[in-house]
């Protein structure tokens, strides 16, 4: 368990290196989400995206990246919305321990 | 111009990648506009062509890697990326190894591009 100081006001991790799977579970719990394999698939994909492009994705590129990496079935905003309700790019990035996407409302 | 009913926007990037925060800011404007599905074109001019260098190792100075960010442009559907050919030559930029595929323009080509776009945002 990380203490509250480890997170900013919006609940994003301050230090990316603090992230580990247990931390993801902790953030997800705080957001009222139970992580399933389907969630983890997207969380790993988000972390891959960050490693590749040095940025957290906005919704549009996230959808496209999912389509490229996981196939057209999963590269749809409705699929991502079903896993991470509200703003998938923002909520997913938060649980994956990444910075808040720059271009997110 | 074709039958696009949205206003076309051209973002002109003239800043070297790590000299100031303006380089990054110009790209953030481009990505934000693209995230909202605005038809957007990007032009690298003058010192801005330095953003197209391959293998930028910005981690050493603790800032985000602009080269890697540029490789994500296709995911934002920013496909029309242009470069000032004279500046690229002056700085010896190898465009075939740039992080993003660009179309090189000469002076008249740049003038035409600016004339064709409804809005030009310069940084």
Short mmCIF file of C-alpha atoms in Angstrom, two decimals:
data_model
loop_
_atom_site.label_atom_id
_atom_site.label_comp_id
_atom_site.label_asym_id
_atom_site.label_seq_id
_atom_site.Cartn_x
_atom_site.Cartn_y
_atom_site.Cartn_z
CA UNK A 1 0.00 0.00 0.00
CA UNK A 2 1.31 3.41 -0.92
CA UNK A 3 0.40 6.34 1.30
CA UNK A 4 -1.67 9.22 -0.01
CA UNK A 5 1.43 11.41 -0.47
CA UNK A 6 2.43 9.18 -3.36
CA UNK A 7 -0.52 10.51 -5.38
CA UNK A 8 -1.39 13.97 -6.68
CA UNK A 9 -4.71 15.69 -6.05
CA UNK A 10 -6.40 13.80 -8.85
CA UNK A 11 -5.04 10.45 -7.75
CA UNK A 12 -2.26 10.09 -10.34
CA UNK A 13 1.01 8.59 -9.14
CA UNK A 14 3.67 11.25 -8.59
CA UNK A 15 6.61 8.93 -9.23
CA UNK A 16 6.15 6.55 -12.13
CA UNK A 17 8.76 4.23 -10.63
CA UNK A 18 6.45 3.61 -7.63
CA UNK A 19 4.11 1.60 -9.83
CA UNK A 20 3.70 -2.14 -9.46
CA UNK A 21 0.69 -4.41 -10.00
CA UNK A 22 -0.39 -4.09 -6.36
CA UNK A 23 -0.42 -0.31 -6.77
CA UNK A 24 -2.71 -0.69 -9.78
CA UNK A 25 -5.07 -2.75 -7.61
CA UNK A 26 -4.95 -0.04 -4.96
CA UNK A 27 -5.76 2.76 -7.43
CA UNK A 28 -8.50 0.68 -9.05
CA UNK A 29 -10.11 -0.01 -5.67
CA UNK A 30 -10.11 3.71 -4.92
CA UNK A 31 -11.90 4.20 -8.24
CA UNK A 32 -14.41 1.45 -7.44
CA UNK A 33 -13.09 -0.94 -10.09
CA UNK A 34 -12.28 -4.65 -9.79
CA UNK A 35 -9.47 -5.48 -12.22
CA UNK A 36 -10.04 -8.45 -14.53
CA UNK A 37 -7.78 -9.99 -17.19
CA UNK A 38 -9.46 -7.71 -19.73
CA UNK A 39 -8.45 -4.67 -17.67
CA UNK A 40 -4.89 -5.92 -17.34
CA UNK A 41 -4.59 -6.39 -21.07
CA UNK A 42 -5.37 -2.69 -21.58
CA UNK A 43 -3.18 -1.59 -18.65
CA UNK A 44 -0.18 -3.39 -20.14
CA UNK A 45 -0.98 -1.89 -23.50
CA UNK A 46 -1.08 1.60 -21.97
CA UNK A 47 2.31 1.05 -20.39
CA UNK A 48 3.67 -0.19 -23.73
CA UNK A 49 2.28 2.94 -25.37
CA UNK A 50 4.01 5.12 -22.82
CA UNK A 51 7.31 3.31 -23.26
CA UNK A 52 7.10 3.65 -27.03
CA UNK A 53 5.91 7.26 -27.36
CA UNK A 54 6.95 8.85 -24.04
CA UNK A 55 3.41 10.16 -23.51
CA UNK A 56 0.03 8.99 -22.24
CA UNK A 57 -2.48 8.67 -25.07
CA UNK A 58 -5.62 10.70 -25.63
CA UNK A 59 -8.73 8.65 -26.42
CA UNK A 60 -8.41 8.69 -30.18
CA UNK A 61 -4.86 7.34 -30.43
CA UNK A 62 -5.60 4.84 -27.66
CA UNK A 63 -8.48 3.37 -29.65
CA UNK A 64 -6.31 3.18 -32.74
CA UNK A 65 -3.40 1.63 -30.83
CA UNK A 66 -5.75 -1.01 -29.34
CA UNK A 67 -7.03 -1.83 -32.80
CA UNK A 68 -3.48 -2.25 -34.09
CA UNK A 69 -2.24 -4.32 -31.16
CA UNK A 70 -5.31 -6.31 -30.08
CA UNK A 71 -7.52 -6.36 -33.16
CA UNK A 72 -10.56 -4.45 -34.34
CA UNK A 73 -12.87 -6.02 -31.69
CA UNK A 74 -11.02 -4.31 -28.89
CA UNK A 75 -10.05 -1.17 -30.77
CA UNK A 76 -13.41 0.43 -30.13
CA UNK A 77 -14.25 3.19 -27.72
CA UNK A 78 -17.31 1.32 -26.47
CA UNK A 79 -15.15 -1.64 -25.45
CA UNK A 80 -12.76 0.64 -23.55
CA UNK A 81 -15.67 2.50 -21.98
CA UNK A 82 -17.06 -0.80 -20.69
CA UNK A 83 -13.79 -1.48 -18.86
CA UNK A 84 -12.87 2.03 -17.76
CA UNK A 85 -16.12 4.00 -17.53
CA UNK A 86 -16.18 7.71 -18.16
CA UNK A 87 -12.83 8.60 -19.67
CA UNK A 88 -10.91 5.40 -20.51
CA UNK A 89 -7.67 7.14 -21.53
CA UNK A 90 -7.56 9.11 -18.29
CA UNK A 91 -8.74 6.39 -15.91
CA UNK A 92 -6.65 3.72 -17.61
CA UNK A 93 -3.53 5.89 -17.46
CA UNK A 94 -4.16 6.58 -13.80
CA UNK A 95 -4.41 2.88 -12.90
CA UNK A 96 -1.45 2.03 -15.14
CA UNK A 97 0.64 4.50 -13.13
CA UNK A 98 1.16 6.92 -16.01
CA UNK A 99 0.85 10.73 -16.06
CA UNK A 100 -2.50 12.28 -16.87
CA UNK A 101 -2.93 12.50 -20.66
CA UNK A 102 -2.21 16.06 -21.83
CA UNK A 103 -5.11 16.31 -24.21
CA UNK A 104 -7.81 14.87 -22.04
CA UNK A 105 -10.83 16.79 -20.81
CA UNK B 1 -8.28 22.45 -50.94
CA UNK B 2 -11.04 19.96 -51.70
CA UNK B 3 -14.46 19.65 -50.17
CA UNK B 4 -13.56 19.69 -46.47
CA UNK B 5 -16.13 21.68 -44.59
CA UNK B 6 -14.14 21.94 -41.37
CA UNK B 7 -11.57 24.73 -41.15
CA UNK B 8 -8.14 23.50 -42.00
CA UNK B 9 -5.40 24.31 -39.53
CA UNK B 10 -1.69 24.47 -40.15
CA UNK B 11 0.63 24.37 -37.15
CA UNK B 12 4.04 25.83 -37.98
CA UNK B 13 6.83 24.57 -35.74
CA UNK B 14 9.95 26.72 -35.83
CA UNK B 15 11.55 25.93 -32.47
CA UNK B 16 14.39 23.57 -31.77
CA UNK B 17 13.23 20.64 -29.67
CA UNK B 18 14.84 21.34 -26.31
CA UNK B 19 15.74 25.04 -26.27
CA UNK B 20 12.42 26.11 -24.80
CA UNK B 21 9.04 24.68 -23.90
CA UNK B 22 7.55 26.13 -27.10
CA UNK B 23 8.56 23.13 -29.17
CA UNK B 24 6.58 20.83 -26.97
CA UNK B 25 3.71 23.35 -26.70
CA UNK B 26 3.31 23.53 -30.46
CA UNK B 27 3.00 19.76 -30.67
CA UNK B 28 0.50 19.72 -27.81
CA UNK B 29 -1.67 22.15 -29.76
CA UNK B 30 -1.45 19.90 -32.80
CA UNK B 31 -2.31 16.76 -30.80
CA UNK B 32 -5.19 18.48 -29.00
CA UNK B 33 -6.67 19.70 -32.28
CA UNK B 34 -6.28 16.24 -33.79
CA UNK B 35 -7.89 14.60 -30.75
CA UNK B 36 -10.95 16.69 -31.57
CA UNK B 37 -10.84 15.56 -35.20
CA UNK B 38 -9.83 18.88 -36.68
CA UNK B 39 -8.10 18.47 -40.04
CA UNK B 40 -4.58 19.40 -39.22
CA UNK B 41 -1.29 19.81 -41.03
CA UNK B 42 2.10 20.28 -39.50
CA UNK B 43 5.03 22.18 -40.99
CA UNK B 44 8.56 22.08 -39.58
CA UNK B 45 10.48 25.22 -40.54
CA UNK B 46 13.79 26.84 -39.64
CA UNK B 47 15.18 25.59 -36.31
CA UNK B 48 12.05 23.44 -35.99
CA UNK B 49 13.54 20.87 -38.38
CA UNK B 50 15.84 19.83 -35.50
CA UNK B 51 12.80 18.10 -34.01
CA UNK B 52 13.09 15.63 -36.87
CA UNK B 53 16.49 14.34 -35.77
CA UNK B 54 16.61 10.59 -35.28
CA UNK B 55 17.69 9.18 -31.90
CA UNK B 56 17.03 12.10 -29.60
CA UNK B 57 18.27 11.15 -26.16
CA UNK B 58 16.44 13.73 -24.09
CA UNK B 59 16.36 11.42 -21.05
CA UNK B 60 19.85 12.71 -20.26
CA UNK B 61 18.42 16.18 -19.55
CA UNK B 62 15.31 14.82 -17.86
CA UNK B 63 12.69 15.96 -20.35
CA UNK B 64 10.19 14.16 -22.56
CA UNK B 65 11.47 12.79 -25.83
CA UNK B 66 9.95 14.80 -28.67
CA UNK B 67 11.22 12.40 -31.31
CA UNK B 68 9.27 9.56 -29.72
CA UNK B 69 6.19 11.73 -29.38
CA UNK B 70 6.41 12.48 -33.10
CA UNK B 71 6.29 8.79 -33.93
CA UNK B 72 2.76 8.74 -32.47
CA UNK B 73 1.41 11.30 -34.97
CA UNK B 74 -0.13 8.63 -37.23
CA UNK B 75 -2.17 7.39 -34.24
CA UNK B 76 -3.62 10.90 -34.03
CA UNK B 77 -4.35 10.72 -37.77
CA UNK B 78 -1.91 13.53 -38.45
CA UNK B 79 -0.67 12.30 -41.80
CA UNK B 80 0.11 15.56 -43.56
CA UNK B 81 3.48 16.58 -42.23
CA UNK B 82 5.68 18.95 -44.20
CA UNK B 83 9.24 20.14 -43.83
CA UNK B 84 11.13 23.17 -45.05
CA UNK B 85 13.58 21.46 -47.43
CA UNK B 86 16.17 24.24 -47.30
CA UNK B 87 16.31 24.18 -43.49
CA UNK B 88 16.57 20.39 -43.43
CA UNK B 89 19.52 20.58 -45.82
CA UNK B 90 21.15 23.40 -43.85
CA UNK B 91 21.02 21.36 -40.65
CA UNK B 92 21.91 18.11 -42.39
CA UNK B 93 18.76 16.32 -41.25
CA UNK B 94 18.38 12.84 -42.69
CA UNK B 95 14.67 12.88 -43.43
CA UNK B 96 14.61 9.20 -44.33
CA UNK B 97 15.45 8.46 -40.67
CA UNK B 98 13.17 11.10 -39.14
CA UNK B 99 10.65 9.96 -36.48
CA UNK B 100 7.80 10.84 -38.81
CA UNK B 101 7.31 10.69 -42.57
CA UNK B 102 7.42 14.16 -44.08
CA UNK B 103 6.94 15.80 -47.42
CA UNK B 104 9.71 18.30 -48.26
CA UNK B 105 8.65 21.68 -49.61
CA UNK B 106 10.60 24.49 -51.27
CA UNK B 107 9.82 28.18 -50.71
CA UNK B 108 6.92 28.45 -53.17
CA UNK B 109 5.53 25.15 -51.84
CA UNK B 110 5.50 26.52 -48.27
CA UNK B 111 3.82 29.69 -49.49
CA UNK B 112 1.16 27.65 -51.26
CA UNK B 113 0.57 25.49 -48.16
CA UNK B 114 0.04 28.57 -45.98
CA UNK B 115 -2.33 30.05 -48.54
CA UNK B 116 -4.33 26.81 -48.69
CA UNK B 117 -5.01 26.58 -44.94
CA UNK B 118 -7.77 28.55 -43.22
CA UNK B 119 -5.75 29.08 -40.05
CA UNK B 120 -2.02 29.21 -39.53
CA UNK B 121 -0.70 28.87 -35.98
CA UNK B 122 2.95 29.78 -35.63
CA UNK B 123 5.25 28.84 -32.78
#
